[in-house]
XYZ file of C-alpha atoms in Angstrom:
727
model
C 129.152 -168.991 -199.271
C 126.067 -166.872 -199.911
C 122.976 -167.478 -197.878
C 120.151 -169.483 -198.686
C 117.800 -167.299 -200.001
C 115.734 -169.994 -201.470
C 114.805 -171.780 -197.651
C 111.756 -170.569 -196.386
C 111.579 -170.013 -192.963
C 109.285 -172.096 -190.436
C 105.598 -171.385 -189.785
C 103.866 -171.586 -186.870
C 101.089 -172.624 -186.548
C 97.785 -171.256 -184.979
C 96.133 -172.813 -182.069
C 93.023 -170.276 -180.862
C 93.020 -169.164 -176.968
C 91.873 -166.338 -175.319
C 94.151 -163.958 -173.323
C 91.476 -162.581 -170.324
C 92.171 -159.048 -168.982
C 91.092 -157.517 -165.792
C 89.259 -159.865 -163.257
C 89.899 -163.529 -163.128
C 88.251 -165.413 -159.785
C 91.512 -167.097 -157.762
C 93.997 -164.699 -159.306
C 95.604 -161.829 -158.014
C 94.800 -158.550 -160.539
C 95.888 -155.889 -158.844
C 93.479 -153.712 -156.433
C 91.518 -152.488 -159.641
C 91.368 -155.058 -162.217
C 88.357 -154.827 -164.842
C 85.363 -156.467 -164.355
C 83.563 -157.787 -166.632
C 86.967 -158.132 -168.126
C 88.550 -157.383 -171.972
C 89.577 -160.352 -174.075
C 92.552 -161.306 -176.838
C 93.073 -164.058 -179.515
C 96.751 -165.323 -179.384
C 97.447 -167.600 -181.734
C 100.864 -168.106 -181.056
C 100.161 -168.573 -176.827
C 101.071 -172.158 -177.492
C 104.154 -171.976 -177.779
C 104.782 -171.148 -173.917
C 105.622 -173.854 -172.032
C 106.779 -172.984 -168.531
C 109.277 -175.842 -168.134
C 110.883 -175.739 -171.144
C 110.488 -179.783 -172.741
C 107.047 -179.160 -174.973
C 108.454 -181.085 -177.803
C 106.302 -179.017 -180.326
C 107.793 -175.766 -179.271
C 111.335 -177.229 -179.333
C 111.205 -178.594 -182.587
C 109.796 -175.098 -183.315
C 112.830 -173.234 -181.959
C 115.416 -175.873 -183.773
C 113.332 -174.950 -187.327
C 114.173 -171.384 -186.491
C 117.249 -172.105 -185.090
C 118.048 -173.774 -188.765
C 116.562 -171.096 -191.022
C 118.887 -168.496 -188.531
C 121.809 -170.832 -189.291
C 120.543 -170.383 -193.178
C 120.117 -167.048 -194.105
C 123.980 -166.739 -191.845
C 125.702 -168.827 -194.260
C 126.706 -165.438 -196.097
C 128.181 -163.417 -193.386
C 130.596 -166.428 -192.076
C 133.041 -165.279 -192.973
C 132.785 -161.504 -191.952
C 131.703 -163.043 -188.250
C 134.882 -164.719 -187.639
C 136.041 -161.779 -189.310
C 134.760 -159.281 -186.687
C 135.033 -162.669 -183.815
C 138.948 -162.438 -184.544
C 138.957 -158.345 -184.280
C 137.618 -159.031 -180.525
C 139.702 -161.307 -179.705
C 142.587 -159.266 -181.107
C 141.236 -156.425 -178.692
C 140.703 -158.272 -175.408
C 144.018 -159.776 -173.821
C 143.925 -163.418 -172.729
C 145.858 -163.707 -170.012
C 145.048 -161.135 -167.975
C 144.489 -159.903 -164.313
C 141.618 -158.239 -162.894
C 142.976 -154.995 -160.152
C 143.508 -156.475 -157.179
C 141.748 -155.971 -153.871
C 142.758 -156.515 -150.159
C 140.514 -158.201 -147.518
C 141.197 -159.307 -144.495
C 144.406 -161.315 -144.508
C 144.381 -161.425 -148.289
C 144.837 -159.646 -151.879
C 141.854 -160.609 -153.551
C 141.519 -160.730 -157.620
C 140.826 -162.611 -160.673
C 142.486 -164.290 -163.522
C 141.521 -164.945 -167.659
C 144.363 -167.587 -169.442
C 143.890 -167.896 -172.948
C 141.727 -170.664 -174.266
C 139.842 -170.819 -170.742
C 136.500 -169.688 -170.840
C 136.199 -168.532 -167.003
C 137.131 -166.621 -164.698
C 139.809 -168.005 -161.860
C 139.315 -166.851 -158.153
C 142.413 -166.875 -156.955
C 144.127 -164.295 -153.865
C 147.870 -164.467 -151.606
C 148.804 -162.875 -149.010
C 148.416 -158.751 -148.636
C 151.786 -158.274 -148.545
C 152.364 -160.452 -151.834
C 151.572 -159.241 -155.191
C 148.597 -160.349 -157.387
C 149.917 -163.001 -159.753
C 152.668 -164.220 -157.550
C 153.270 -167.920 -158.063
C 155.077 -169.237 -155.788
C 152.373 -167.337 -153.225
C 149.284 -168.030 -154.819
C 145.806 -169.711 -153.669
C 142.960 -170.723 -156.534
C 140.075 -170.367 -154.751
C 137.880 -170.857 -157.368
C 138.564 -172.083 -161.098
C 135.184 -171.955 -162.370
C 136.492 -173.321 -165.647
C 136.216 -176.263 -163.273
C 133.281 -175.824 -162.091
C 131.542 -175.833 -165.351
C 133.722 -178.876 -167.317
C 130.964 -180.507 -168.720
C 128.062 -178.237 -168.348
C 126.376 -176.632 -171.119
C 126.075 -173.302 -169.416
C 127.590 -171.768 -165.873
C 127.376 -168.737 -164.372
C 129.416 -168.229 -160.432
C 127.642 -165.262 -159.090
C 129.627 -164.206 -155.951
C 132.799 -166.397 -154.077
C 132.962 -164.989 -150.568
C 135.631 -166.396 -147.976
C 134.155 -166.389 -144.644
C 135.418 -163.824 -141.529
C 137.935 -163.960 -139.813
C 140.035 -166.271 -141.507
C 139.322 -166.665 -145.155
C 140.008 -170.531 -145.157
C 135.834 -171.101 -145.568
C 134.971 -169.946 -148.891
C 131.266 -170.034 -149.948
C 130.241 -169.570 -153.645
C 126.496 -169.229 -155.802
C 126.088 -171.269 -158.800
C 123.554 -171.351 -161.827
C 124.272 -174.316 -164.326
C 120.623 -174.039 -166.297
C 120.272 -169.777 -166.481
C 117.483 -169.911 -165.006
C 119.026 -167.574 -162.019
C 118.168 -170.133 -158.993
C 121.201 -170.774 -157.466
C 123.105 -173.687 -155.131
C 125.795 -172.265 -152.992
C 127.918 -174.643 -152.135
C 131.532 -174.620 -149.974
C 135.805 -175.341 -149.790
C 138.209 -174.807 -147.457
C 140.769 -172.944 -149.545
C 143.430 -174.491 -147.699
C 142.634 -178.624 -147.885
C 140.188 -178.914 -150.869
C 140.184 -182.725 -149.960
C 138.013 -182.157 -146.851
C 134.691 -181.865 -148.115
C 132.870 -179.524 -146.373
C 129.086 -181.077 -146.507
C 126.702 -178.403 -146.169
C 124.352 -177.352 -149.880
C 121.774 -174.540 -149.980
C 119.560 -175.095 -152.647
C 117.173 -172.779 -154.447
C 118.665 -169.805 -153.703
C 118.559 -165.768 -155.915
C 122.740 -166.463 -155.711
C 123.472 -163.627 -152.897
C 125.918 -164.947 -150.048
C 126.355 -162.968 -146.960
C 128.155 -164.725 -143.784
C 127.509 -163.102 -140.784
C 130.113 -162.312 -138.255
C 132.368 -165.569 -138.626
C 132.499 -168.670 -140.588
C 130.220 -170.628 -138.576
C 126.461 -168.508 -140.374
C 125.855 -167.193 -143.686
C 122.235 -165.641 -144.797
C 121.025 -166.122 -148.209
C 117.719 -165.012 -150.191
C 115.386 -167.391 -151.523
C 112.321 -166.996 -154.349
C 108.588 -168.052 -154.534
C 107.210 -169.688 -157.652
C 107.454 -166.584 -159.610
C 111.266 -166.490 -158.738
C 110.754 -163.593 -156.736
C 112.616 -162.722 -153.878
C 110.457 -163.218 -150.616
C 112.461 -164.655 -148.066
C 115.691 -164.427 -146.038
C 117.449 -167.197 -144.110
C 120.202 -167.546 -141.236
C 122.145 -170.981 -142.404
C 124.501 -172.184 -139.445
C 127.024 -174.167 -140.625
C 126.875 -178.319 -139.957
C 122.926 -177.978 -140.164
C 121.155 -179.105 -142.862
C 118.787 -176.627 -144.798
C 115.793 -177.952 -143.509
C 117.278 -176.640 -140.407
C 117.494 -173.001 -141.536
C 115.830 -170.198 -139.983
C 113.568 -167.538 -141.923
C 114.314 -164.647 -140.608
C 112.199 -162.566 -142.908
C 109.224 -162.848 -145.599
C 108.071 -160.569 -147.873
C 104.330 -161.410 -149.090
C 103.593 -158.634 -150.896
C 103.506 -159.688 -155.009
C 104.660 -155.839 -155.607
C 107.985 -156.166 -153.245
C 111.040 -158.265 -153.295
C 113.439 -159.331 -150.591
C 117.007 -158.519 -149.875
C 119.936 -157.745 -148.254
C 123.454 -156.983 -147.077
C 125.412 -156.146 -144.697
C 127.098 -152.769 -142.893
C 129.980 -151.421 -143.914
C 132.023 -153.099 -140.364
C 130.224 -156.046 -140.920
C 128.377 -156.226 -137.565
C 124.889 -155.623 -139.140
C 122.732 -157.107 -141.022
C 121.108 -154.551 -143.462
C 117.490 -157.025 -144.277
C 114.705 -155.452 -146.366
C 111.684 -155.249 -149.352
C 111.839 -152.424 -151.941
C 109.465 -151.831 -154.614
C 109.303 -149.543 -157.814
C 108.688 -147.286 -155.511
C 108.489 -148.267 -151.966
C 111.169 -149.237 -149.317
C 111.096 -150.698 -145.625
C 114.224 -151.461 -144.098
C 115.414 -152.949 -140.570
C 118.257 -154.344 -138.923
C 120.122 -157.353 -137.181
C 122.823 -156.765 -134.675
C 124.992 -159.438 -136.087
C 127.449 -159.485 -132.249
C 124.152 -161.309 -130.165
C 125.613 -164.615 -132.377
C 123.674 -167.066 -134.663
C 120.375 -167.532 -132.464
C 119.671 -163.580 -131.983
C 116.451 -162.972 -134.414
C 115.007 -159.728 -133.876
C 115.051 -157.054 -136.328
C 114.566 -153.528 -136.080
C 113.179 -151.209 -138.234
C 114.631 -148.678 -139.710
C 111.398 -146.772 -141.031
C 107.830 -148.850 -141.738
C 107.238 -148.915 -145.545
C 104.973 -145.325 -146.767
C 103.762 -145.537 -150.307
C 106.398 -143.893 -152.389
C 108.959 -143.594 -150.054
C 112.398 -144.690 -150.587
C 115.637 -144.866 -148.549
C 119.085 -147.217 -148.719
C 120.871 -146.975 -145.256
C 124.635 -147.265 -144.679
C 126.099 -147.411 -141.179
C 128.923 -145.520 -139.857
C 129.947 -147.694 -136.863
C 127.488 -149.167 -135.331
C 125.591 -145.882 -133.779
C 124.757 -143.928 -136.713
C 123.062 -144.316 -139.732
C 123.190 -142.942 -143.150
C 120.195 -142.225 -145.215
C 119.686 -141.721 -148.736
C 116.379 -140.929 -149.462
C 113.486 -138.943 -151.918
C 111.139 -138.241 -148.607
C 109.318 -135.150 -148.666
C 109.758 -134.556 -152.459
C 113.657 -134.937 -152.757
C 112.766 -136.847 -156.563
C 117.341 -136.506 -156.519
C 117.586 -137.467 -153.291
C 118.734 -136.263 -150.187
C 121.248 -137.377 -147.673
C 120.382 -137.650 -143.643
C 122.040 -138.990 -140.412
C 119.650 -140.823 -137.716
C 120.910 -142.999 -134.578
C 120.018 -146.556 -133.992
C 118.149 -145.621 -131.374
C 115.947 -143.554 -132.975
C 116.231 -144.558 -136.853
C 113.457 -143.402 -137.877
C 113.903 -139.911 -136.901
C 115.054 -138.105 -140.569
C 115.261 -134.574 -139.474
C 118.653 -134.303 -139.558
C 119.594 -133.022 -143.427
C 123.385 -134.180 -144.225
C 123.102 -132.832 -147.643
C 120.257 -131.246 -149.180
C 118.774 -132.189 -152.107
C 119.560 -130.704 -155.447
C 117.586 -130.214 -158.758
C 121.663 -130.407 -160.317
C 122.397 -133.431 -158.321
C 120.987 -136.872 -158.600
C 122.771 -138.801 -155.685
C 122.246 -142.154 -156.295
C 124.332 -144.502 -153.330
C 126.501 -143.741 -151.008
C 129.441 -145.965 -149.462
C 130.270 -145.288 -145.968
C 133.865 -146.261 -144.247
C 135.098 -145.050 -141.052
C 136.547 -141.840 -142.021
C 134.904 -140.472 -144.845
C 131.707 -141.449 -146.890
C 131.436 -140.982 -151.244
C 128.612 -140.665 -153.182
C 128.059 -141.383 -156.754
C 125.734 -140.130 -159.192
C 124.842 -137.957 -161.705
C 125.782 -133.988 -163.101
C 124.675 -132.876 -166.531
C 123.811 -136.247 -168.026
C 127.173 -137.949 -166.549
C 128.078 -139.622 -163.834
C 129.574 -138.226 -161.260
C 131.197 -138.826 -157.586
C 131.244 -136.619 -154.504
C 132.926 -137.745 -151.069
C 132.755 -136.003 -147.943
C 135.243 -136.841 -144.838
C 134.322 -136.832 -141.247
C 135.370 -134.293 -138.875
C 138.677 -134.900 -136.917
C 137.976 -133.685 -134.021
C 135.591 -136.392 -133.300
C 134.923 -138.214 -136.418
C 132.009 -137.696 -137.585
C 129.708 -136.358 -140.315
C 128.587 -132.978 -139.802
C 125.686 -130.801 -141.760
C 127.785 -128.140 -143.729
C 130.785 -129.503 -144.619
C 129.345 -130.606 -148.166
C 130.402 -132.434 -150.877
C 133.536 -132.303 -153.075
C 133.137 -133.269 -156.599
C 136.162 -135.534 -157.991
C 137.102 -133.894 -161.213
C 137.598 -135.739 -165.098
C 140.196 -135.223 -167.391
C 137.747 -135.614 -170.605
C 134.911 -134.130 -171.162
C 132.314 -137.130 -171.413
C 133.430 -139.884 -169.183
C 132.173 -142.174 -167.549
C 133.301 -143.112 -163.533
C 132.305 -145.614 -161.099
C 132.254 -146.572 -157.836
C 133.842 -150.341 -157.416
C 132.717 -150.696 -153.758
C 132.815 -154.962 -154.896
C 136.652 -154.144 -154.631
C 136.392 -152.072 -151.222
C 135.987 -154.584 -149.012
C 138.097 -152.692 -146.390
C 136.013 -150.655 -143.420
C 139.051 -148.333 -142.601
C 140.698 -147.837 -145.703
C 141.839 -145.070 -146.164
C 141.491 -145.028 -150.404
C 138.113 -145.843 -152.271
C 138.510 -147.672 -155.793
C 137.011 -146.030 -158.894
C 136.861 -147.123 -162.285
C 137.371 -145.025 -165.487
C 136.416 -144.878 -168.995
C 135.203 -143.121 -172.361
C 133.613 -144.089 -175.681
C 137.367 -143.989 -176.453
C 139.042 -144.476 -173.050
C 139.903 -147.964 -171.904
C 138.970 -148.890 -168.209
C 141.408 -147.437 -165.369
C 140.999 -149.257 -161.694
C 142.054 -146.252 -159.738
C 142.617 -145.554 -155.377
C 141.567 -142.162 -154.381
C 142.379 -140.186 -151.741
C 139.001 -138.937 -150.148
C 140.457 -135.692 -148.970
C 142.425 -134.006 -151.685
C 141.056 -136.325 -154.282
C 144.758 -138.236 -155.817
C 144.593 -141.180 -156.879
C 146.552 -143.705 -157.934
C 145.865 -146.278 -161.524
C 145.861 -149.685 -159.902
C 145.046 -151.054 -163.134
C 144.550 -150.126 -166.775
C 143.211 -152.795 -169.239
C 144.664 -153.254 -172.239
C 143.081 -153.391 -175.697
C 145.350 -154.717 -178.388
C 144.726 -155.443 -181.982
C 146.087 -152.471 -183.207
C 143.600 -150.388 -180.827
C 144.482 -146.163 -180.643
C 142.782 -144.414 -178.262
C 143.861 -141.436 -180.036
C 142.433 -142.736 -183.294
C 138.441 -141.772 -182.330
C 136.244 -139.348 -181.689
C 133.859 -138.662 -178.894
C 131.048 -136.176 -179.338
C 127.994 -135.590 -177.256
C 124.844 -133.933 -179.353
C 121.350 -132.989 -178.459
C 118.209 -134.179 -180.543
C 115.070 -132.410 -179.690
C 112.009 -134.275 -178.685
C 108.506 -133.566 -179.227
C 107.059 -131.777 -176.734
C 110.848 -129.596 -177.114
C 112.675 -131.953 -174.282
C 116.831 -131.849 -175.595
C 118.030 -136.092 -175.357
C 121.590 -136.249 -175.286
C 123.098 -138.014 -177.769
C 127.161 -139.508 -177.100
C 128.394 -140.169 -180.391
C 131.840 -142.037 -181.670
C 133.430 -142.591 -184.705
C 137.055 -143.020 -186.098
C 139.168 -139.587 -187.006
C 139.727 -140.377 -190.405
C 135.641 -140.834 -191.219
C 134.471 -138.413 -193.995
C 131.736 -136.063 -192.043
C 130.781 -134.304 -195.458
C 128.772 -137.140 -196.333
C 126.497 -139.529 -194.842
C 127.683 -142.355 -193.107
C 126.329 -146.195 -191.409
C 125.681 -146.097 -188.460
C 124.420 -147.754 -185.122
C 122.093 -146.138 -182.714
C 121.401 -147.898 -179.401
C 119.392 -147.237 -176.847
C 117.426 -148.011 -173.235
C 115.109 -146.533 -171.242
C 114.157 -148.177 -168.567
C 113.575 -148.619 -164.808
C 115.661 -145.710 -164.418
C 118.661 -147.014 -165.923
C 121.541 -145.258 -167.423
C 123.570 -146.047 -170.667
C 126.687 -144.582 -170.022
C 129.652 -143.598 -172.270
C 131.611 -146.237 -171.813
C 134.504 -147.814 -173.040
C 133.083 -151.255 -174.862
C 135.227 -153.440 -177.476
C 132.123 -154.215 -179.288
C 131.560 -150.289 -181.121
C 135.716 -151.304 -182.403
C 134.074 -152.977 -185.328
C 131.583 -151.046 -186.126
C 133.705 -147.985 -186.178
C 136.472 -149.498 -187.390
C 134.221 -150.208 -190.369
C 133.143 -146.872 -191.169
C 130.483 -146.592 -189.012
C 129.407 -144.144 -186.230
C 128.541 -145.197 -182.774
C 125.430 -143.642 -181.211
C 123.916 -144.189 -178.458
C 120.514 -142.341 -177.276
C 120.217 -141.181 -173.340
C 116.996 -140.874 -173.781
C 113.856 -140.734 -170.881
C 113.103 -143.855 -168.761
C 117.224 -143.483 -167.625
C 118.252 -141.332 -164.893
C 120.448 -139.635 -167.149
C 119.039 -136.151 -166.373
C 118.130 -137.384 -163.040
C 115.780 -139.331 -161.676
C 112.367 -137.141 -162.878
C 113.857 -137.976 -166.236
C 112.607 -141.891 -165.161
C 110.063 -141.384 -162.685
C 107.966 -137.863 -164.341
C 109.845 -138.279 -167.877
C 108.636 -141.832 -168.860
C 106.877 -143.997 -166.468
C 103.571 -145.584 -166.202
C 101.236 -143.132 -168.817
C 104.506 -141.334 -170.442
C 105.794 -144.381 -171.172
C 105.897 -143.195 -174.578
C 107.758 -140.539 -174.739
C 110.815 -142.938 -174.457
C 110.013 -144.330 -177.868
C 109.559 -141.277 -179.214
C 112.911 -140.310 -178.306
C 114.743 -143.095 -179.660
C 112.515 -141.714 -182.784
C 114.091 -137.694 -182.091
C 117.170 -139.239 -181.720
C 117.200 -140.697 -185.585
C 115.906 -138.479 -186.663
C 118.419 -136.184 -185.872
C 121.338 -138.242 -186.951
C 119.489 -138.308 -190.559
C 118.465 -135.084 -190.331
C 121.883 -133.570 -189.683
C 123.866 -135.739 -192.528
C 125.199 -138.115 -190.310
C 123.133 -141.221 -191.410
C 120.587 -141.965 -194.165
C 117.790 -143.963 -192.861
C 119.177 -146.545 -195.802
C 122.648 -146.755 -193.466
C 121.328 -146.742 -189.922
C 120.856 -149.510 -187.884
C 119.184 -149.572 -183.859
C 120.012 -151.850 -181.413
C 118.342 -152.229 -177.617
C 117.810 -155.181 -175.256
C 115.967 -156.760 -172.436
C 113.483 -153.426 -172.134
C 115.642 -151.911 -174.829
C 114.299 -154.799 -176.983
C 110.723 -153.063 -175.634
C 111.796 -150.005 -177.355
C 113.117 -151.772 -180.753
C 109.856 -153.504 -181.372
C 107.972 -150.312 -180.022
C 110.467 -147.910 -182.736
C 110.183 -150.266 -185.392
C 106.241 -150.475 -185.569
C 106.024 -146.612 -185.144
C 108.595 -145.450 -187.881
C 110.467 -148.533 -189.480
C 111.385 -145.912 -192.424
C 113.633 -144.701 -190.128
C 116.440 -147.816 -189.846
C 117.487 -150.434 -192.910
C 118.876 -153.143 -189.830
C 117.770 -153.751 -186.133
C 119.188 -155.721 -183.419
C 116.734 -156.714 -180.791
C 118.254 -159.355 -177.803
C 116.298 -160.577 -175.365
C 113.036 -158.254 -176.141
C 110.726 -157.412 -173.678
C 108.077 -157.139 -176.638
C 104.416 -159.237 -175.694
C 103.798 -156.646 -172.656
C 99.746 -156.565 -172.880
C 100.410 -160.686 -172.381
C 102.433 -161.032 -170.121
C 101.489 -158.070 -167.619
C 98.729 -159.249 -167.391
C 99.541 -162.941 -165.731
C 100.159 -162.296 -162.833
C 102.245 -166.253 -162.615
C 104.467 -165.266 -165.305
C 108.826 -163.947 -162.929
C 108.746 -160.168 -162.466
C 104.833 -159.153 -163.845
C 103.771 -158.341 -160.652
C 106.209 -156.040 -159.810
C 106.527 -154.052 -163.012
C 103.654 -153.055 -162.577
C 105.094 -149.946 -160.473
C 106.814 -149.776 -163.925
C 104.402 -149.757 -166.682
C 101.383 -150.078 -165.207
C 98.984 -152.657 -165.212
C 97.153 -154.071 -168.251
C 94.433 -155.578 -165.719
C 92.746 -151.994 -164.925
C 91.037 -149.734 -166.816
C 93.915 -146.352 -166.152
C 96.320 -148.584 -167.769
C 94.850 -150.803 -170.112
C 94.476 -148.704 -173.262
C 97.958 -146.667 -173.066
C 99.483 -149.529 -172.581
C 97.764 -151.412 -175.461
C 98.427 -148.374 -177.886
C 102.602 -149.583 -177.491
C 102.802 -153.078 -177.051
C 104.771 -154.475 -179.806
C 103.648 -157.859 -180.432
C 100.249 -155.956 -180.341
C 100.210 -153.685 -182.458
C 102.461 -155.357 -185.826
C 100.932 -154.251 -188.798
C 100.551 -154.775 -192.472
C 103.761 -152.718 -193.700
C 107.663 -152.932 -194.103
C 110.083 -153.099 -191.354
C 114.032 -153.190 -191.597
C 116.010 -156.846 -191.439
C 115.434 -157.803 -187.329
C 117.601 -160.226 -185.826
C 116.420 -161.231 -182.691
C 118.331 -163.488 -179.664
C 116.961 -164.631 -176.753
C 118.047 -168.029 -174.438
C 115.261 -170.169 -173.874
C 116.190 -170.896 -169.983
C 115.158 -167.180 -169.688
C 113.322 -166.101 -166.818
C 112.991 -162.625 -167.263
C 112.101 -162.061 -170.728
C 110.479 -165.686 -171.357
C 111.528 -167.170 -174.770
C 108.194 -167.263 -176.121
C 107.885 -164.194 -176.687
C 110.730 -163.173 -179.176
C 109.591 -166.436 -180.800
C 105.884 -164.587 -181.402
C 106.990 -162.195 -182.457
C 109.186 -162.957 -185.023
C 106.076 -165.326 -186.352
C 103.610 -161.994 -186.524
C 106.493 -159.916 -187.554
C 106.760 -162.726 -190.503
C 102.998 -163.005 -191.448
C 101.632 -159.134 -191.467
C 104.983 -157.563 -193.271
C 105.326 -156.506 -196.996
C 108.090 -156.750 -197.962
C 111.485 -159.679 -198.487
C 113.462 -158.393 -195.553
C 115.346 -160.953 -193.249
C 113.349 -162.128 -189.790
C 115.853 -164.193 -187.785
C 115.799 -165.815 -183.899
C 118.672 -166.860 -182.462
C 117.474 -169.083 -179.689
C 120.131 -170.413 -177.686
C 118.920 -173.774 -176.519
C 121.677 -173.454 -173.443
C 121.528 -169.649 -171.348
C 119.608 -167.293 -170.316
C 118.538 -164.098 -170.159
C 122.189 -162.448 -169.922
C 123.558 -164.705 -172.602
C 126.653 -166.844 -172.386
C 128.634 -166.492 -169.045
C 131.367 -168.612 -171.704
C 133.640 -165.647 -172.785
C 134.447 -166.916 -176.586
C 131.290 -168.216 -176.740
C 129.811 -164.336 -176.173
C 132.104 -162.943 -178.483
C 131.175 -164.836 -181.341
C 127.424 -164.369 -180.251
C 128.588 -160.525 -181.303
C 130.146 -161.173 -184.277
C 127.211 -162.747 -185.967
C 124.831 -159.427 -184.858
C 127.835 -157.409 -185.756
C 128.198 -159.504 -189.084
C 124.454 -158.934 -189.740
C 124.126 -155.346 -188.910
C 127.174 -154.465 -190.995
C 126.247 -156.278 -194.313
C 122.863 -154.599 -194.430
C 124.337 -151.071 -194.313
C 127.067 -152.375 -196.158
C 129.896 -151.914 -194.118
C 131.737 -154.601 -194.064
C 135.688 -153.331 -195.216
C 137.746 -152.613 -191.766
C 139.340 -148.537 -192.572
C 142.228 -149.334 -190.813
C 142.951 -151.851 -193.713
C 142.576 -149.017 -196.341
C 145.149 -147.300 -194.299
């Protein structure tokens, strides 16, 4: 079937609207708003409907959906083919790596034909999957029955017996969760407690009598920490902590030994943390401050026992962090340094157990893991011991700590997950002393997959300021690189988040069709250390993110690996901002682009404190209400820089209930692109009317969405036939 080229895209009406930048009476526009303010005309502002109920908006999005379906008809068979490949690569009946927690061994199962996970356990002396011993805790398929969207975020058994279980569920996609409860031993015994309006986090107290949760303010900012006592109504819950500053969000977690609740606030640049002694009962509400907030000082606290604090911090100019030991009695005394700051090693987070600690971080652009054990004489950590790096077998890889599967404070081993662009995920239990390891699960990849059929490389592009930008590249070993080939270039580059060279079956349909898949490790992430983000591409250096990505694309072309007519690009969320900016700056470099939930209306969104996330992200992008940032942010904001020029073929995905990047941003962008562009290339918008920012949680629906996007790329790059099929 061919696409209907005669069908016309919907044309959005224009309505006069003036957006204000700077001072607005009665609004928090930041500490130094422009006064008098400045104004922009936004004729598509009417698309914003915070309630998602406007008949006019829904009608417009529905017309966009119909246009998307009509123009995608010609790739229906290719989409089905790629979808079948994805399903062949996953093990539809599968069990996760199991781990011990209290009296049980926990794991999840997936069943062929069912969309969601089933949370299970067996007594810890049994093996996962033992049918006779298995207890089903939560079957998400049952929770989701009759629902268009379902996300079960956390499933937490209550100590010490683990009979009472709490789980958080979002049925709309707006990331507001309800916490419900069940008795595993007697499902017929209904637990009346229900906690609504939470962010989904669940932390039990010392036992099953109380739990802690977070709620949000009107802008969906996590701002309050509460204690709920089981058997009481939510109206009786006690607020332990409130963060009034809109730049900060509240958070909480329980220390590894389960005796202390850590409660705090953090912004992009500053942290403040407090301790609550859980041993003192449900009526004890006194918080101990570790260190009052100080602009620019971030820190994370882990407890070793109940007396020793291990604090990872950037204090004193330690951009890549240092690790400090402090006492519970004097938590603000940071004079004892356990691990000094290093220019070469970026320590990102620390996990502490009774006899060892594990540091996860980065060196030479790749993820790494280091360990330190306690002094065997007195059982404490000692300065001068040093960190020991866990060695890996491949030159290019990704390794992560799996802290969610490290539930036991006295455990002798830690859990790590390893993969590369060609090596499927393996979960290991590792001895912290000698780093010997045992594989507890290896991901099975079907559909004829052979890791030896793919080549993985690391190359470097050169940015305009001569900075070397790493690229991770994978392709089929039979691909003829003596001539240019179709290529997909992926990027993100914000918040210090890294796009690591890890295994994903999503790459395989590209590689198996003779395409190169490349990841650009651009500034804005932290791949080369924290300065790669903080100094390299934040605030008034943000444009480096875009020029780095352009340099990566130019490198692929100049090295004759591909050509602009064979090059596609992809980014999601803040990576969608990357796509929008780059396509305005260098549309000639690309034939096709995928933009998922793209943050493209930077100026309007970041000027409005009523929009979720805005105020907290003034420390990421800057605040366009201030003179200092207005012109610089305006110079790259995608929607504000659409111009009369040719653009590549673009497919855009959005979610109606997305609280992070509201649906109206991509909807406005599409309308303006169609208004200005001077070519006949496709601009398609696919809005999922039932999901939010993170797309479908139904695994089959997720892979169908991926398949249609990949089919779009393959069509425009003319890479539609599998290499493996030609052998």
